[in-house]
Short mmCIF file of C-alpha atoms in Angstrom, two decimals:
data_model
loop_
_atom_site.label_atom_id
_atom_site.label_comp_id
_atom_site.label_asym_id
_atom_site.label_seq_id
_atom_site.Cartn_x
_atom_site.Cartn_y
_atom_site.Cartn_z
CA MET A 9 129.69 212.36 140.16
CA SER A 10 129.12 210.74 143.84
CA ILE A 11 126.31 212.36 146.41
CA ARG A 12 128.05 212.96 149.71
CA THR A 13 126.30 211.61 152.28
CA PRO A 14 126.33 214.10 155.22
CA ARG A 15 127.56 212.55 159.06
CA PRO A 16 124.61 211.86 161.86
CA THR A 17 125.01 215.29 163.96
CA LYS A 18 125.66 213.50 166.61
CA ASP A 19 129.40 212.06 165.00
CA ARG A 20 129.98 215.72 163.91
CA LEU A 21 130.13 216.70 166.85
CA ILE A 22 132.37 213.75 167.97
CA GLU A 23 134.69 213.83 165.24
CA THR A 24 134.95 217.76 165.55
CA ALA A 25 135.03 217.83 169.42
CA ARG A 26 137.64 215.08 169.08
CA GLU A 27 140.01 217.26 166.71
CA LEU A 28 139.66 219.97 168.92
CA PHE A 29 140.58 218.22 172.10
CA LEU A 30 143.56 216.46 170.66
CA ARG A 31 144.81 219.39 168.99
CA GLU A 32 144.40 222.20 171.28
CA GLY A 33 143.67 220.20 175.02
CA ILE A 34 140.18 219.61 177.02
CA PRO A 35 140.16 222.57 179.04
CA GLN A 36 141.27 225.18 176.32
CA THR A 37 138.33 223.63 174.42
CA GLY A 38 135.27 224.87 175.08
CA ILE A 39 131.33 224.04 174.37
CA ASN A 40 131.45 226.99 172.92
CA LYS A 41 134.43 226.58 170.34
CA VAL A 42 132.49 222.72 169.62
CA ILE A 43 129.49 224.09 168.77
CA ALA A 44 130.90 226.81 166.79
CA THR A 45 133.31 224.54 164.50
CA ALA A 46 130.70 221.83 163.99
CA ASP A 47 128.61 224.71 162.94
CA VAL A 48 125.54 223.43 165.47
CA ALA A 49 123.20 225.09 167.85
CA ARG A 50 123.80 224.84 171.47
CA MET A 51 120.11 223.19 171.89
CA THR A 52 121.72 220.28 169.25
CA LEU A 53 125.02 219.58 171.10
CA TYR A 54 122.47 219.11 174.85
CA ASN A 55 119.95 217.42 172.97
CA ASN A 56 122.99 214.74 172.01
CA PHE A 57 125.15 214.62 174.60
CA ALA A 58 124.41 215.66 179.02
CA SER A 59 127.30 218.00 179.33
CA LYS A 60 130.57 218.38 178.44
CA ASP A 61 131.86 215.47 180.46
CA ASP A 62 129.12 213.02 178.17
CA LEU A 63 130.74 214.25 174.99
CA ILE A 64 134.38 213.82 176.30
CA LEU A 65 133.65 210.58 176.87
CA ALA A 66 132.35 209.68 173.63
CA VAL A 67 134.88 211.30 172.27
CA PHE A 68 137.25 209.02 173.85
CA GLU A 69 136.05 206.73 173.32
CA ARG A 70 136.03 206.76 169.45
CA GLU A 71 139.70 207.34 169.77
CA ALA A 72 140.86 204.74 171.86
CA GLU A 73 138.70 202.54 169.21
CA LEU A 74 140.50 203.73 166.52
CA ARG A 75 144.35 203.40 167.98
CA ARG A 76 143.13 199.41 169.04
CA ASP A 77 141.47 199.75 165.64
CA ALA A 78 144.90 201.07 164.01
CA ILE A 79 147.47 198.80 166.38
CA LEU A 80 145.48 195.29 165.40
CA GLU A 81 145.37 196.39 161.52
CA ALA A 82 149.26 196.75 162.04
CA GLN A 83 149.88 193.73 163.70
CA GLU A 84 147.74 191.79 161.43
CA ASP A 85 149.78 190.37 159.00
CA LEU A 86 152.58 190.26 161.29
CA GLU A 87 155.04 186.86 161.84
CA GLY A 88 156.16 186.39 165.45
CA PRO A 89 155.61 187.93 168.49
CA THR A 90 158.70 190.55 168.74
CA GLU A 91 156.91 191.69 165.13
CA ARG A 92 153.80 192.08 166.67
CA VAL A 93 154.67 194.16 169.75
CA LEU A 94 157.30 196.16 167.96
CA ALA A 95 154.49 197.15 165.61
CA LEU A 96 152.77 199.01 168.77
CA PHE A 97 155.05 201.58 167.99
CA ASP A 98 154.97 202.04 164.35
CA VAL A 99 151.41 203.04 165.54
CA ALA A 100 152.91 206.03 167.70
CA ARG A 101 155.35 207.25 165.01
CA GLU A 102 152.21 207.19 162.48
CA VAL A 103 150.05 209.09 165.67
CA ALA A 104 152.92 211.43 166.32
CA SER A 105 153.62 212.26 162.21
CA HIS A 106 150.13 214.12 162.57
CA LYS A 107 150.36 217.83 162.17
CA GLY A 108 149.82 219.56 166.08
CA PHE A 109 150.59 216.18 168.12
CA ARG A 110 150.44 216.99 171.49
CA GLY A 111 151.91 213.09 173.38
CA CYS A 112 149.45 210.95 173.94
CA ALA A 113 145.53 211.02 174.00
CA PHE A 114 145.39 209.39 177.17
CA ILE A 115 147.64 210.85 179.24
CA ASN A 116 146.10 213.52 178.15
CA LEU A 117 143.22 212.89 179.33
CA ALA A 118 143.90 211.55 182.61
CA ILE A 119 146.50 214.86 183.92
CA GLU A 120 143.79 217.33 182.09
CA VAL A 121 140.55 215.74 183.79
CA ALA A 122 142.90 215.84 186.98
CA ALA A 123 139.61 213.34 188.91
CA PRO A 124 141.48 209.69 189.39
CA ASP A 125 137.30 208.47 190.85
CA SER A 126 136.07 209.73 186.99
CA ALA A 127 134.68 208.27 183.58
CA LEU A 128 137.00 209.73 182.52
CA HIS A 129 140.22 208.98 184.29
CA ALA A 130 138.58 204.91 183.97
CA LEU A 131 138.65 205.56 180.33
CA ALA A 132 142.41 206.08 180.24
CA GLN A 133 142.72 203.28 182.23
CA GLU A 134 141.37 201.19 180.34
CA HIS A 135 142.98 202.43 177.15
CA LYS A 136 146.07 202.06 179.17
CA THR A 137 145.12 198.23 180.52
CA TRP A 138 144.18 197.56 176.92
CA ILE A 139 147.20 198.44 175.72
CA ARG A 140 149.44 196.11 178.11
CA ALA A 141 147.04 193.12 177.72
CA ASN A 142 147.22 193.88 173.73
CA ILE A 143 151.47 193.49 174.17
CA ARG A 144 150.82 190.79 176.67
CA THR A 145 148.81 188.77 174.10
CA GLN A 146 150.76 189.20 171.01
CA LEU A 147 154.55 187.86 173.42
CA GLY A 148 151.78 184.52 173.90
CA GLU A 149 153.01 181.52 175.99
CA GLY A 150 157.18 179.30 175.80
CA VAL A 151 159.09 182.54 174.41
CA PHE A 152 160.37 184.89 176.94
CA SER A 153 161.11 183.93 180.81
CA ASP A 154 158.25 186.17 182.25
CA PRO A 155 155.49 187.78 180.07
CA ASP A 156 153.42 189.00 182.04
CA THR A 157 156.78 192.02 183.54
CA LEU A 158 157.64 192.01 180.09
CA ALA A 159 154.82 193.30 178.65
CA GLN A 160 154.14 195.78 181.32
CA GLN A 161 158.28 196.70 180.40
CA VAL A 162 157.89 197.65 177.13
CA ALA A 163 154.29 199.03 177.60
CA VAL A 164 156.20 201.12 180.02
CA LEU A 165 158.73 202.28 177.35
CA TRP A 166 155.48 202.45 174.49
CA ASP A 167 154.44 205.64 176.54
CA GLY A 168 157.86 207.15 177.39
CA GLY A 169 158.07 206.94 173.18
CA ILE A 170 155.08 209.16 172.75
CA VAL A 171 155.65 211.55 175.54
CA GLY A 172 159.36 212.14 174.50
CA ALA A 173 158.56 212.19 171.28
CA TYR A 174 156.01 215.70 171.93
CA VAL A 175 158.51 216.80 174.15
CA HIS A 176 161.37 216.81 171.90
CA GLN A 177 158.76 217.02 168.68
CA SER A 178 160.63 214.17 167.19
CA ASP A 179 159.88 210.63 166.65
CA ARG A 180 162.66 209.36 167.77
CA PRO A 181 162.40 209.10 171.46
CA ILE A 182 159.80 206.35 169.94
CA ARG A 183 162.76 204.73 167.94
CA LEU A 184 164.57 204.00 170.70
CA ALA A 185 162.34 202.96 172.81
CA ARG A 186 161.09 200.70 169.44
CA GLU A 187 164.98 200.06 169.62
CA ALA A 188 164.85 199.20 173.71
CA ALA A 189 162.14 196.33 173.57
CA ARG A 190 163.37 195.07 170.29
CA THR A 191 166.76 194.45 173.21
CA LEU A 192 164.26 193.64 176.27
CA MET A 193 162.52 190.99 173.99
CA ARG A 194 165.77 189.57 173.23
CA VAL A 195 166.94 189.54 176.59
CA ALA A 196 164.07 187.68 178.03
CA THR A 197 163.22 184.96 176.11
CA GLN A 198 163.82 181.55 177.24
#
């Protein structure tokens, strides 16, 4: 018989809010719902987070970390830049397969907070910058004629595939974006 160690309250609040924000959206998820679902007192939430924005920031910092880890793990043992870049699309398909998938969490964050000068928008932008930088790193040097532009193009395909997967409720747009990325990389070789 194993004894389960309870998660610290702050982690439980982050995970509860993460599930709610990703499934229902940030504006639709009030603090009262987070408190009730996490089964904590209001004061407990405010002892851990000064505001809803602080909770949202913690949630999406965690989400960014989880996404980066999933991408890096998917790329870990792959040979060649093309396969490592295409692994991002496999991660996107995995995310899109989850029940309640609502598109890219970071695009939604940027749209739902709608304040380009906020820390939340900056976090969404930082995550997208990391995606593009990861693609650029995987492309390496000397294989592709313009790896900087290619990385930006593949990142746009990746975002478009995820948005399309939500709109059409199918992973087909991600699969099509993956194949378009493969074609772009094949054409862009030196």
